[in-house]
Short mmCIF file of C-alpha atoms in Angstrom, two decimals:
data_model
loop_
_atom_site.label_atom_id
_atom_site.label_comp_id
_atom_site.label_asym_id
_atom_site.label_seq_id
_atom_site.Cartn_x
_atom_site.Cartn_y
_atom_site.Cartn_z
CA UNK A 1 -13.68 17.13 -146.81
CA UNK A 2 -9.94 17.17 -146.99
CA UNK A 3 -8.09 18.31 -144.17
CA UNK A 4 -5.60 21.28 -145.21
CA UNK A 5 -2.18 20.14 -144.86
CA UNK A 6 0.30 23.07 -142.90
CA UNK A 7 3.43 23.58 -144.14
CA UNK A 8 6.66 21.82 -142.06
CA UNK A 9 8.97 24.09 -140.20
CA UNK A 10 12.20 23.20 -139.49
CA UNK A 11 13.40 22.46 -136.03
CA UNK A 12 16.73 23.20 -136.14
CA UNK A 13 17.74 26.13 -134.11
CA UNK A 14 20.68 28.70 -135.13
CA UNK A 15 23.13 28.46 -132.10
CA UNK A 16 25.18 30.88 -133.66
CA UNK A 17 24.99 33.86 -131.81
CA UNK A 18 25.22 31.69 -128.18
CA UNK A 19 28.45 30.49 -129.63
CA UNK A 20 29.66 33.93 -130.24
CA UNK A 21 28.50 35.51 -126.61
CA UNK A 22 29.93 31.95 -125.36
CA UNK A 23 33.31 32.59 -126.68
CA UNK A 24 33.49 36.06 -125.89
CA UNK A 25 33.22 35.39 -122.19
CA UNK A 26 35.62 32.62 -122.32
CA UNK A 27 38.34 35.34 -123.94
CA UNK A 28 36.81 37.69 -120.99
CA UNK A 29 37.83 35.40 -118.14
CA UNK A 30 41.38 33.81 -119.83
CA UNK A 31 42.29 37.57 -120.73
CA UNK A 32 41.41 39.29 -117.40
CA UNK A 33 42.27 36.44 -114.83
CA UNK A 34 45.34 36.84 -112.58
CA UNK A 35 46.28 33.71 -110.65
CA UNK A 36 47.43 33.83 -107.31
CA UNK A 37 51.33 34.12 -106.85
CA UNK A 38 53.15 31.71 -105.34
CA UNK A 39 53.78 32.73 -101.58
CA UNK A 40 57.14 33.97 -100.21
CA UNK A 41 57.39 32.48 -97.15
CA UNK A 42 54.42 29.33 -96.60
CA UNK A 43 52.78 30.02 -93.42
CA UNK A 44 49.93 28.01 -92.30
CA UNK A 45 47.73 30.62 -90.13
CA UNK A 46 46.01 28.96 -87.54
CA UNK A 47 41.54 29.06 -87.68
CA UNK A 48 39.80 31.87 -86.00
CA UNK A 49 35.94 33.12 -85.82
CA UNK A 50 37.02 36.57 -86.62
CA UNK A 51 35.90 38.49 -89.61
CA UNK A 52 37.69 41.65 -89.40
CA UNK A 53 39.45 42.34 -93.27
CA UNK A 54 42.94 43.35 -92.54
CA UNK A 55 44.45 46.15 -94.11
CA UNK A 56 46.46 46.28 -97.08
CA UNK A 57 48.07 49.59 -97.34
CA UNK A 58 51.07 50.67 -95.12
CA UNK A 59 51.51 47.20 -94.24
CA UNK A 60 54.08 46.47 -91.70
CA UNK A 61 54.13 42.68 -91.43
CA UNK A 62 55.92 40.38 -89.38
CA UNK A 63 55.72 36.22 -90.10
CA UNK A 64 57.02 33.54 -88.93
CA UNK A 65 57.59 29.90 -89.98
CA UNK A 66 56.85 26.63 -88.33
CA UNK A 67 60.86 26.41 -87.80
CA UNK A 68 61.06 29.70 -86.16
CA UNK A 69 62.51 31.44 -89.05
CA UNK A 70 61.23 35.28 -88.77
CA UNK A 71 60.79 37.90 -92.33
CA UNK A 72 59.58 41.52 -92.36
CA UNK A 73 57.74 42.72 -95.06
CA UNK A 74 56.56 46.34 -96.18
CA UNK A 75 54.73 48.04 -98.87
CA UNK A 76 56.08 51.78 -98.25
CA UNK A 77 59.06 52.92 -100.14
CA UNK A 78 59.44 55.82 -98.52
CA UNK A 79 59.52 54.27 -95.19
CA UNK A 80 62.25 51.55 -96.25
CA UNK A 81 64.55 54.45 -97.64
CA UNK A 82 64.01 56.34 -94.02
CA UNK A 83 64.99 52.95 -92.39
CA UNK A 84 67.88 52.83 -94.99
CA UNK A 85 68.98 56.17 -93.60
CA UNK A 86 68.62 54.75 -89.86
CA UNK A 87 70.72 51.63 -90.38
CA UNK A 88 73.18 53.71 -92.02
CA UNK A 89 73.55 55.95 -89.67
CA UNK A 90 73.49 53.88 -86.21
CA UNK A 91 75.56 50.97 -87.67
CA UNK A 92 78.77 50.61 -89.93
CA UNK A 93 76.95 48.35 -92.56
CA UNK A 94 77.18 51.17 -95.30
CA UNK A 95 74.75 51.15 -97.32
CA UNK A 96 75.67 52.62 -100.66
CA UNK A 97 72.84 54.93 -102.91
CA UNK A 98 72.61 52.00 -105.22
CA UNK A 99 72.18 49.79 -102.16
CA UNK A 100 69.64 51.95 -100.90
CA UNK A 101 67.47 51.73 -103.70
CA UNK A 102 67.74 47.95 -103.67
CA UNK A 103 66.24 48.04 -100.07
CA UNK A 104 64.27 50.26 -101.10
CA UNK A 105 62.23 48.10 -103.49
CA UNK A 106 63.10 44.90 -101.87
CA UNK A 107 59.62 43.34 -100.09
CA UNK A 108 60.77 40.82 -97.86
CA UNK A 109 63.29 40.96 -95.68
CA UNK A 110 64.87 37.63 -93.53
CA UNK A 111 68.63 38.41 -92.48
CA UNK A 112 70.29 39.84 -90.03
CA UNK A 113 71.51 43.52 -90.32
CA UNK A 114 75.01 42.44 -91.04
CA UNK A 115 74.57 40.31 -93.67
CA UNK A 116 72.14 43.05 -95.16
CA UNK A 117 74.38 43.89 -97.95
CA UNK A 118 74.93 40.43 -99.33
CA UNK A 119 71.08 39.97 -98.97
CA UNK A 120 70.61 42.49 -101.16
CA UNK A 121 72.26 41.50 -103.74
CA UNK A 122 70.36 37.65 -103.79
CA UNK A 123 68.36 37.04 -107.04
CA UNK A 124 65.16 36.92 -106.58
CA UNK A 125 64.56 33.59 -107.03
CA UNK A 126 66.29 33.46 -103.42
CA UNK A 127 63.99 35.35 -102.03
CA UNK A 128 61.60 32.72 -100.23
CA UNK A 129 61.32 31.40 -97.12
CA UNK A 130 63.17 28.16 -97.54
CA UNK A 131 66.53 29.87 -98.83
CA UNK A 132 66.70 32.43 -96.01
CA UNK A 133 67.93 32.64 -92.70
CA UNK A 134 65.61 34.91 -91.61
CA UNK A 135 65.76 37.11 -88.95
CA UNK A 136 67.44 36.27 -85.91
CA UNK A 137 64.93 36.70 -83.49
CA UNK A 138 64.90 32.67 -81.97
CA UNK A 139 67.61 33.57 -78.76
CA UNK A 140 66.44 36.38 -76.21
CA UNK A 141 70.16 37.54 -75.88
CA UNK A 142 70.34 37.80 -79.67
CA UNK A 143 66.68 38.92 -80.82
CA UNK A 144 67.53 41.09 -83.95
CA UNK A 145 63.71 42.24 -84.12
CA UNK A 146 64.13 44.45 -81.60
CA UNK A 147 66.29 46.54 -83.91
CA UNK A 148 64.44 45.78 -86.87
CA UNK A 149 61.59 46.97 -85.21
CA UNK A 150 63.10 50.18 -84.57
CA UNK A 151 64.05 51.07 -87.60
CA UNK A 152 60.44 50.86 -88.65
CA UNK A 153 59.30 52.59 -86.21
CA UNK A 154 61.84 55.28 -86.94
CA UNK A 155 61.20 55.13 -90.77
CA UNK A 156 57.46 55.71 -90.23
CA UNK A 157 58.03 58.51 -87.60
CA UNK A 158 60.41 60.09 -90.54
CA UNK A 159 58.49 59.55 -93.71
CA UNK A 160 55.30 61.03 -91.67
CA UNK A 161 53.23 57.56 -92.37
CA UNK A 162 50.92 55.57 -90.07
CA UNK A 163 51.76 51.88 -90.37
CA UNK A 164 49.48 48.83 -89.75
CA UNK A 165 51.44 46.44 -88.17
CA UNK A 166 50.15 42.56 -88.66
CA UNK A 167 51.75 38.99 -87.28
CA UNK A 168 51.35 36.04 -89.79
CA UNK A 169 52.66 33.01 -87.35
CA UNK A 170 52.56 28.99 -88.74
CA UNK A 171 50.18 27.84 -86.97
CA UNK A 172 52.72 25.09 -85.83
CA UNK A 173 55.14 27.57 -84.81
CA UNK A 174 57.06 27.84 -80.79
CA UNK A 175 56.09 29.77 -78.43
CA UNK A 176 59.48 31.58 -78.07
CA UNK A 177 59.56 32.39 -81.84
CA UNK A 178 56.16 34.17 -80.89
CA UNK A 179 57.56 35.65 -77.97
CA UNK A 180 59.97 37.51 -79.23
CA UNK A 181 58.35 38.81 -81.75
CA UNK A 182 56.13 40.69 -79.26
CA UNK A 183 59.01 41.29 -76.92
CA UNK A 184 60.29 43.24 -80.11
CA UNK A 185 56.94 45.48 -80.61
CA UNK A 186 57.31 45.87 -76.78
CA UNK A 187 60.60 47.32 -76.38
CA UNK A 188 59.42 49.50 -79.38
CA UNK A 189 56.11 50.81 -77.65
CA UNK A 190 54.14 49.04 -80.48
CA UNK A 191 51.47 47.55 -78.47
CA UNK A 192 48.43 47.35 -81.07
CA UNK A 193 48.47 44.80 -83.64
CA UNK A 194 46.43 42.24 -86.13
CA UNK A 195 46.68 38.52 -86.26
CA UNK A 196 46.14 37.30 -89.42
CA UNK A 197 44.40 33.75 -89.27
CA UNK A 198 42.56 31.94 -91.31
CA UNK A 199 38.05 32.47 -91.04
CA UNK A 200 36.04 29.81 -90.09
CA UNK A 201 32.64 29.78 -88.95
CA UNK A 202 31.36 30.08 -85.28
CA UNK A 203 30.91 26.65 -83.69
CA UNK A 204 27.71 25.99 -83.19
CA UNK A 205 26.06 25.64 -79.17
CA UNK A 206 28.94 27.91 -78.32
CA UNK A 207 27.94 31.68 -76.59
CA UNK A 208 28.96 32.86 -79.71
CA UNK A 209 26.98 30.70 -81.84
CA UNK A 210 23.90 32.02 -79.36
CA UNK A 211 24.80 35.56 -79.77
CA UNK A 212 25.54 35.44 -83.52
CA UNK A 213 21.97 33.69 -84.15
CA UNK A 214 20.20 36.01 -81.99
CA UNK A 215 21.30 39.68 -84.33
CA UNK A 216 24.40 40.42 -81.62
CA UNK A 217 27.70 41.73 -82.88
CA UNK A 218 30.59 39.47 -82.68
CA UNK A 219 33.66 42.21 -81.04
CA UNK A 220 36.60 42.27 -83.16
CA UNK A 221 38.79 44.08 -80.50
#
């Protein structure tokens, strides 16, 4: 007896709609992807076990480089145009409204007081870390953060906003750069602050390492 003979299918497989959901999510990602800018001022932030996120609004941030130059940076506008207000009135830079507004929405500041007026007007492709002098801040007889610092403080007492006030120091950086900077925060009764560093894990053998393995909490204070 003859053995009935099924009919061939074809193999071939329509890839046609795994091409369409492929495509798709490659315009997804190329459409919605935002590349990290370029930073201001390159600082290399030493390694620590920490894991505390720091803030990101009402920033007050202070870095410094691995040649001791020293920027301030802020996110509030009304703060900066209370500081405006405080320069202007306890120095004879002379800020003018148009000025104002430029310090207003600059983000990075890295000159002395002085030569504020001529830093404001820089284009921005000046702004950086490189082209700056930064703040004077390396010579205890001439540490300009100490006046910096109180015009933030001032501008937050006037505006009515907390501020968060974070260091970002090269993690090749002098100790007197670093000194200052606190000597600053001092004389300005700002004694609580955030390091920023860079997270690695807890070494392992270490008290830490013990405590971490056995379900303790690792202090961020």
């Amino acid at each position: 007896m003859a053995r009935p003979k099924l009919p061939r299918k074809s193999t071939s497989v329509d890839m046609t709609a795994m091409c369409d959901v492929a495509f798709l999510l490659l315009s997804f990602f190329i459409l919605t992807t935002k590349f990290k800018p370029s930073e201001t001022v390159a600082v290399t932030t030493p390694s620590s076990v920490s894991s505390k996120v720091a803030p990101e609004k009402d920033v007050t941030l202070v870095s410094f480089t691995k040649d001791g130059k020293v920027f301030l940076s802020l996110d509030n506008k009304a703060v900066k145009e209370e500081m405006a207000r405080q320069i202007n009135s306890s120095t004879s830079v002379g800020l003018t409204p148009e000025e104002v507004e430029l310090f207003k929405d600059a983000s990075l500041f890295g000159t002395s007081v002085g030569q504020l007026k001529s830093f404001l007007r820089l284009p921005k492709e000046q702004l950086n870390g490189q082209a700056l002098p930064g703040i004077p801040a390396q010579d205890t007889a001439n540490n300009e953060m100490v006046e910096w610092m109180r015009y933030v403080v001032l501008g937050h007492a006037a505006a009515g906003e907390r501020m968060n006030l974070l260091i970002k120091g090269d993690n090749l950086a002098k100790y007197p750069t670093f000194k200052n900077v606190i000597d600053a925060f001092k004389k300005n009764d700002q004694f609580k602050f955030q390091m920023i560093t860079n997270p690695e894990g807890v070494p392992e053998g270490t008290d830490l390492w013990k405590r971490f393995m056995q379900g303790g909490k690792i202090s961020e204070d």
